Short mmCIF file of C-alpha atoms in Angstrom, two decimals:
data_model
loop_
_atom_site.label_atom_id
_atom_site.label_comp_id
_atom_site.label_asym_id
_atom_site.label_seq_id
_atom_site.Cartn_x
_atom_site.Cartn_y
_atom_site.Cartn_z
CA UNK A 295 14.04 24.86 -3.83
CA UNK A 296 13.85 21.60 -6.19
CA UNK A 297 17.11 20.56 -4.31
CA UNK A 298 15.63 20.68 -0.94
CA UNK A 299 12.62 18.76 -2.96
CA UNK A 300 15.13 16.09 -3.79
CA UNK A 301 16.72 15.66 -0.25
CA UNK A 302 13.06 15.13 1.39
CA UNK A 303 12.26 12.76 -1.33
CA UNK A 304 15.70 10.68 -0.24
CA UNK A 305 14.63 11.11 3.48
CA UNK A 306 11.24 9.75 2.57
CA UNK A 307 12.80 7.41 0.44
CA UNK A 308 15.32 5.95 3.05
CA UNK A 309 12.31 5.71 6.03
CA UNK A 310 10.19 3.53 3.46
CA UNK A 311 13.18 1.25 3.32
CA UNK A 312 13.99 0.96 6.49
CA UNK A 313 10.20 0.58 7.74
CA UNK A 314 9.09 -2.06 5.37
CA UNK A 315 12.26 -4.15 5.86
CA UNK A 316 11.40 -4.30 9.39
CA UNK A 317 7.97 -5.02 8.98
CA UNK A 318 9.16 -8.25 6.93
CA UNK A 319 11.42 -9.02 9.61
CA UNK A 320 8.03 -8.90 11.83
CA UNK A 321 5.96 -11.07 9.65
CA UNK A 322 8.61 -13.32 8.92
CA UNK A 323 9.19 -13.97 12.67
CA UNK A 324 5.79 -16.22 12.60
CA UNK A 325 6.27 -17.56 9.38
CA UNK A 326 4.99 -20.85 10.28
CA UNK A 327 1.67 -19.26 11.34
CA UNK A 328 0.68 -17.07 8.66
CA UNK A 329 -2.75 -16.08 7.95
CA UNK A 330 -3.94 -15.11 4.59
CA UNK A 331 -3.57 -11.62 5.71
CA UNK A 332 -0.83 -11.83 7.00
CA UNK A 333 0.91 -13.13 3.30
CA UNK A 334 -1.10 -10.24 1.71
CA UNK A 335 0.68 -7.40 4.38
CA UNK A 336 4.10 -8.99 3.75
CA UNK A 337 3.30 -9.21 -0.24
CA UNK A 338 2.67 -5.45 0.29
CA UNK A 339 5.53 -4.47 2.10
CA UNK A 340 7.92 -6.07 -0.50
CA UNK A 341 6.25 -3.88 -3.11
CA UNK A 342 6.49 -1.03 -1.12
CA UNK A 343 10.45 -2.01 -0.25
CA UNK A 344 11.05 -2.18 -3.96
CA UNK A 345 9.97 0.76 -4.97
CA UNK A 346 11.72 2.69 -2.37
CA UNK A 347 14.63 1.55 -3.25
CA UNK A 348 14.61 2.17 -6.72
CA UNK A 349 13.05 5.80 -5.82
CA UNK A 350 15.81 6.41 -3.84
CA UNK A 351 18.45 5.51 -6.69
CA UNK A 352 16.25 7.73 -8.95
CA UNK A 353 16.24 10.84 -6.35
CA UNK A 354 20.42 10.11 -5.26
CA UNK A 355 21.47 10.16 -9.16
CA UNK A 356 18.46 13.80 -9.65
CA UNK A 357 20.75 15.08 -6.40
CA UNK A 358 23.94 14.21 -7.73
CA UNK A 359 22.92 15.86 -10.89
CA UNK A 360 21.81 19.13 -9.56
CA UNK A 361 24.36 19.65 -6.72
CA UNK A 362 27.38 18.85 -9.80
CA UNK A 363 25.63 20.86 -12.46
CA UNK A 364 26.36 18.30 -15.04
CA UNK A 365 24.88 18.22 -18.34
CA UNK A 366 22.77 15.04 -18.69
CA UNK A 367 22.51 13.87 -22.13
CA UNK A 368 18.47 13.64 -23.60
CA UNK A 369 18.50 10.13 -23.58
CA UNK A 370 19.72 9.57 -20.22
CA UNK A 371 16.75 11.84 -18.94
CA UNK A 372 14.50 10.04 -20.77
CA UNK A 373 15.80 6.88 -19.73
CA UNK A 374 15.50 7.92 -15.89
CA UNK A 375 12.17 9.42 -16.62
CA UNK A 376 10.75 6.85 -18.04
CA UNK A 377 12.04 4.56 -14.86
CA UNK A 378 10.27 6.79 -12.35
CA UNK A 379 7.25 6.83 -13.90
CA UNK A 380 6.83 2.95 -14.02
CA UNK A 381 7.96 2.31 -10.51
CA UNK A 382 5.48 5.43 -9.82
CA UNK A 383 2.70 3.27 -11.85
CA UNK A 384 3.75 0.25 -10.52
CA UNK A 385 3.27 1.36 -6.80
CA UNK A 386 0.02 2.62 -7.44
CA UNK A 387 -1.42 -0.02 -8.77
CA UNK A 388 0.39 -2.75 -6.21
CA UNK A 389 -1.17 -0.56 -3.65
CA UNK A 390 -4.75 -0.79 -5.16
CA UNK A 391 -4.98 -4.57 -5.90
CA UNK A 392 -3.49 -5.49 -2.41
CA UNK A 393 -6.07 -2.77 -0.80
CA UNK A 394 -8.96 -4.17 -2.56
CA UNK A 395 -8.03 -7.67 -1.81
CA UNK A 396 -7.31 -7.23 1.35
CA UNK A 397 -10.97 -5.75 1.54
CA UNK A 398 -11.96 -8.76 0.02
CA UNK A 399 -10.04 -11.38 2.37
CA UNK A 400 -11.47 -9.07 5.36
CA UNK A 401 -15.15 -9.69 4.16
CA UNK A 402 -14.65 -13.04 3.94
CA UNK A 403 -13.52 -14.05 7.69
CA UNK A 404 -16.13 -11.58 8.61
CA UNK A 405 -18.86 -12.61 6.73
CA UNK A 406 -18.22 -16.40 6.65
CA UNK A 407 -15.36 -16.79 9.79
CA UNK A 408 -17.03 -21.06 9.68
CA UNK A 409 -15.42 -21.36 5.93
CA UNK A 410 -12.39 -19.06 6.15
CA UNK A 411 -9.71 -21.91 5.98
CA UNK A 412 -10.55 -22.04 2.35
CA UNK A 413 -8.59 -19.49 1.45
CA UNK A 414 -6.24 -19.89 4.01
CA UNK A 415 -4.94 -22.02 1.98
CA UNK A 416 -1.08 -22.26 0.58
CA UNK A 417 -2.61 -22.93 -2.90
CA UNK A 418 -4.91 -20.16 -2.29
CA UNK A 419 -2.55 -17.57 -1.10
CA UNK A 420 0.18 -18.30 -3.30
CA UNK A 421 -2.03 -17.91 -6.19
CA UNK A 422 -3.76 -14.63 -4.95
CA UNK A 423 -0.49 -12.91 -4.51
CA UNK A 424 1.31 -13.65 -8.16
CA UNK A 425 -1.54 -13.07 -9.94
CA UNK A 426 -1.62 -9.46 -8.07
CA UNK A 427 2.22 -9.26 -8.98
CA UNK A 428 1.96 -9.88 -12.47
CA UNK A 429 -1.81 -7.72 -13.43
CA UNK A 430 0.47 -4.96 -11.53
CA UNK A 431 3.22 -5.38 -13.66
CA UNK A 432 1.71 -5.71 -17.16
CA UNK A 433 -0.71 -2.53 -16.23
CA UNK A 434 2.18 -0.28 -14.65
CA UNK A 435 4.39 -1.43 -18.16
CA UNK A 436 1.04 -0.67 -20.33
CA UNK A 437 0.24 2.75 -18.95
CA UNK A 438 3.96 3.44 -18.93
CA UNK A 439 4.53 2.96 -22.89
CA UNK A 440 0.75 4.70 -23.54
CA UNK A 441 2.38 8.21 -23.49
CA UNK A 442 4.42 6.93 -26.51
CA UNK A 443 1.77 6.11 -28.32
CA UNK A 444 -0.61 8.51 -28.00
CA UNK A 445 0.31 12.12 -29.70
CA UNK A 446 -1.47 13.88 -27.16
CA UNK A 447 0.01 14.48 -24.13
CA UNK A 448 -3.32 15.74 -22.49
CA UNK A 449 -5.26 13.09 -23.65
CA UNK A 450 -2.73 10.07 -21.58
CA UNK A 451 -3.19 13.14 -18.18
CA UNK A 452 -6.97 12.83 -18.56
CA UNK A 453 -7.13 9.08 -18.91
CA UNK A 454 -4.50 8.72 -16.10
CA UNK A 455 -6.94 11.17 -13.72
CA UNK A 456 -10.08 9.21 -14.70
CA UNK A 457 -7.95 6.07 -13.47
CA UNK A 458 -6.72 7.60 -10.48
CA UNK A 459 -10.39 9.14 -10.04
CA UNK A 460 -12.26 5.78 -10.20
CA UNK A 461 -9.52 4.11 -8.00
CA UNK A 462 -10.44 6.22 -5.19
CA UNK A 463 -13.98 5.88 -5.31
CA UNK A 464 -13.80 2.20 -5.80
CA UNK A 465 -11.55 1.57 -3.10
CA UNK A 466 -13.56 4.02 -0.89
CA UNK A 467 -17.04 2.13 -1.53
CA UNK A 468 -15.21 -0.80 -0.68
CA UNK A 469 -13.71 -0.23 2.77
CA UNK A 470 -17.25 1.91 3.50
CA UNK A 471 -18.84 -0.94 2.87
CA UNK A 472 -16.25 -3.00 5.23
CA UNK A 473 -16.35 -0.65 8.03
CA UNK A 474 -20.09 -1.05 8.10
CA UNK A 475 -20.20 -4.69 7.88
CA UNK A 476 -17.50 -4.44 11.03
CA UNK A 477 -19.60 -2.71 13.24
CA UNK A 478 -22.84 -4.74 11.98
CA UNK A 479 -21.35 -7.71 13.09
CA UNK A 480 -19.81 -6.02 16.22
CA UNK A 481 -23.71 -5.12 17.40
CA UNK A 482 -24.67 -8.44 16.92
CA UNK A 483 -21.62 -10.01 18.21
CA UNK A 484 -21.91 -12.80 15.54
CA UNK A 485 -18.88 -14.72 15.50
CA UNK A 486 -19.45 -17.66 16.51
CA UNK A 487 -17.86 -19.62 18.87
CA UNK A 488 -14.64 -17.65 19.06
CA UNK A 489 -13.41 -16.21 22.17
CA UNK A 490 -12.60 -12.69 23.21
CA UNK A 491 -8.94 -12.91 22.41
CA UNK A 492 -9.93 -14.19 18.84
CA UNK A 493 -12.64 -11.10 18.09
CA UNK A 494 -10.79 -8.80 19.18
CA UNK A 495 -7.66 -10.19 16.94
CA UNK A 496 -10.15 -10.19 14.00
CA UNK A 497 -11.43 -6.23 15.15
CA UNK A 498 -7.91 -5.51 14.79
CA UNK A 499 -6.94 -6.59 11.61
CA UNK A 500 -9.59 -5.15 9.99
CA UNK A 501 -9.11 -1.51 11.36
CA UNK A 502 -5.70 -2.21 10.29
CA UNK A 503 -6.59 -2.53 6.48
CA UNK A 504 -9.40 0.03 6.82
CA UNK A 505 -6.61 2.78 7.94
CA UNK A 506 -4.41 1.06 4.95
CA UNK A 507 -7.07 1.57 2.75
CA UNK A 508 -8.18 4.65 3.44
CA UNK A 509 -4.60 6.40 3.96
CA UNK A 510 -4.34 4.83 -0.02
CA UNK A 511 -7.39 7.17 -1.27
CA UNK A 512 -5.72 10.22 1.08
CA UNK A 513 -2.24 10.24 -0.63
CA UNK A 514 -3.68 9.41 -3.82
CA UNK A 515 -6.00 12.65 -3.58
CA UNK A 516 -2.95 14.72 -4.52
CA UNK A 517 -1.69 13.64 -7.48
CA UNK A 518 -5.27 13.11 -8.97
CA UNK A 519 -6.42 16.14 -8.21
CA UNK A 520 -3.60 17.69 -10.45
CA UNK A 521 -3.85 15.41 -13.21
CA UNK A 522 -7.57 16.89 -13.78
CA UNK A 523 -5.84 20.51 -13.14
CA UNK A 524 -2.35 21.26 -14.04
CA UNK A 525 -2.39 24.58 -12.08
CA UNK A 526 -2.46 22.69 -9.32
CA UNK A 527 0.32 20.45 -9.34
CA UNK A 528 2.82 20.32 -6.37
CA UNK A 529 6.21 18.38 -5.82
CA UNK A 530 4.17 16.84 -2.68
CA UNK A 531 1.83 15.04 -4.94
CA UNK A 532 4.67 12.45 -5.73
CA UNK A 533 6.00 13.09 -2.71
CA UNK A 534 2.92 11.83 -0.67
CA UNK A 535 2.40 8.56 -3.27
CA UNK A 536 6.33 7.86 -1.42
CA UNK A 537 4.47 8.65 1.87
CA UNK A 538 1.87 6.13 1.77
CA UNK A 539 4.37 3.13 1.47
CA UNK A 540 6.03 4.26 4.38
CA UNK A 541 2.37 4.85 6.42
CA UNK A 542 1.74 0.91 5.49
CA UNK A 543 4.38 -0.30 7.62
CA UNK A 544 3.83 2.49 10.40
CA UNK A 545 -0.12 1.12 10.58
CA UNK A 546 1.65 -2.58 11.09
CA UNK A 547 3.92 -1.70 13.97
CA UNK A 548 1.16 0.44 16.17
CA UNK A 549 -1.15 -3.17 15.63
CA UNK A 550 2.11 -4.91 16.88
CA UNK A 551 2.52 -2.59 19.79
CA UNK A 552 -1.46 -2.72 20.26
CA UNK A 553 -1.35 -6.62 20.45
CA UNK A 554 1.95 -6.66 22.28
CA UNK A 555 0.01 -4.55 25.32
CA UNK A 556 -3.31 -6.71 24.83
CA UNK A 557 -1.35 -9.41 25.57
CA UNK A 558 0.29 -8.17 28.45
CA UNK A 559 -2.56 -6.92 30.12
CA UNK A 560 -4.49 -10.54 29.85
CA UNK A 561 -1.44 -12.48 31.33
CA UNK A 562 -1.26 -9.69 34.19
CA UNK A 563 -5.00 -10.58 34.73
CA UNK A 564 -4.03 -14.04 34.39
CA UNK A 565 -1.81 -14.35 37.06
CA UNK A 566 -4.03 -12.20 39.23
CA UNK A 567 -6.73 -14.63 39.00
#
């Protein structure tokens, strides 16, 4: 049973690869004429990338190890262990920060469209996006190392869950809070001078990073829920926290098909006219 575990873990693995390199290639395309958003989706996607492919060198070498029956030596496992659980870290948290500024970045062309090439910025975006690399990096390496430190085991679950926990909510305030502002501004139709083809671009990314966010707090659930109760704990808790960096990219290509037929449709009309 852990062996078929293992192979849908590499399948999973494998799709998150495959999906986020092509959403680079996608983003990349219009390189020249990327938004703020747009730099925060492909920041994403290279977090997501990375950790798939180090998950999927973690799940080949558990395979390889169960299908030859070898004897893995204590340090190895700790070694490998240990690995997992940062990249596991580190993709939660690069999920969070680049959910909750995306939230923010969404607010911000919404709320004050007149001002939004402020932090459209090179400067701005630049600096957004390291300083989300490297908080994610020094808090995945932090919580990593705190089960070595702490001499109960139960006491690094339970701060790990009350993490988790407040994650969630947070992050679920937040987009609540953007989904209302969204259709607020939608009743009043308060956005300026911008034409259709504009608001309805702007409509669109933001129910893009609302169904980012909120398929975050879904896959999160899992593994949260059995950090408060052990009894609970399932193989598809991890194997859902995989899941959501391969739903990312899948969100990005149905807004690229969406656009794509948008598009379409107003040159048909066009041309009819």
């Amino acid at each position: 049973m852990f062996v078929l575990w293992i192979v849908a873990c590499i399948i999973t693995d494998l799709a998150v690869v495959l999906a986020n390199l092509a959403e680079q290639l996608l983003i990349v395309r219009k390189w020249k004429s990327l938004q703020c958003i747009d730099c925060l989706l492909l920041s994403l996607s290279v977090s997501d990338f990375m950790c798939g492919v180090t998950s999927l060198g973690i799940d080949g070498w558990q395979l390889s190890r169960e299908m030859m029956q070898t004897i893995v030596p204590r340090i190895s496992r700790e070694l490998m262990n240990e690995i997992f659980d940062s990249v596991y870290l580190f993709s939660v948290f690069a999920s969070t920060f680049h959910v909750i500024v995306l939230a923010v970045e969404r607010f911000y062309v919404i709320k004050y469209p007149k001002t939004y090439s402020n932090i459209n910025t090179l400067n701005t975006k630049f600096a957004t996006i390291a300083l989300i690399w490297i908080v994610t990096l020094i808090l995945a390496q932090a919580f990593s190392v705190l089960i070595t430190f702490l001499l109960n085991v139960k006491l690094d679950v339970y701060t790990r869950a009350c993490l988790f926990a407040f994650i969630m909510l947070f992050v679920m305030v937040v987009y609540l809070y953007l989904s209302m502002l969204l259709v607020l501004q939608r009743k009043l139709n308060d956005f300026g001078s911008k034409c259709y083809a504009q608001q309805n671009h702007l409509e669109i990314m933001t129910i893009l990073c609302i169904f980012i966010g909120i398929s975050f707090v879904v896959c999160l659930i899992p593994i949260t829920i059995s950090y408060f109760n052990e009894e609970t704990y399932h193989p598809i808790g991890s194997l859902v926290i995989t899941l959501n960096s391969l739903i990312n990219p899948c969100i990005y290509f149905a807004k690229v098909i969406y656009e794509s037929r948008s598009t379409s449709k107003l040159r048909f009309k066009t041309t009819l006219a």
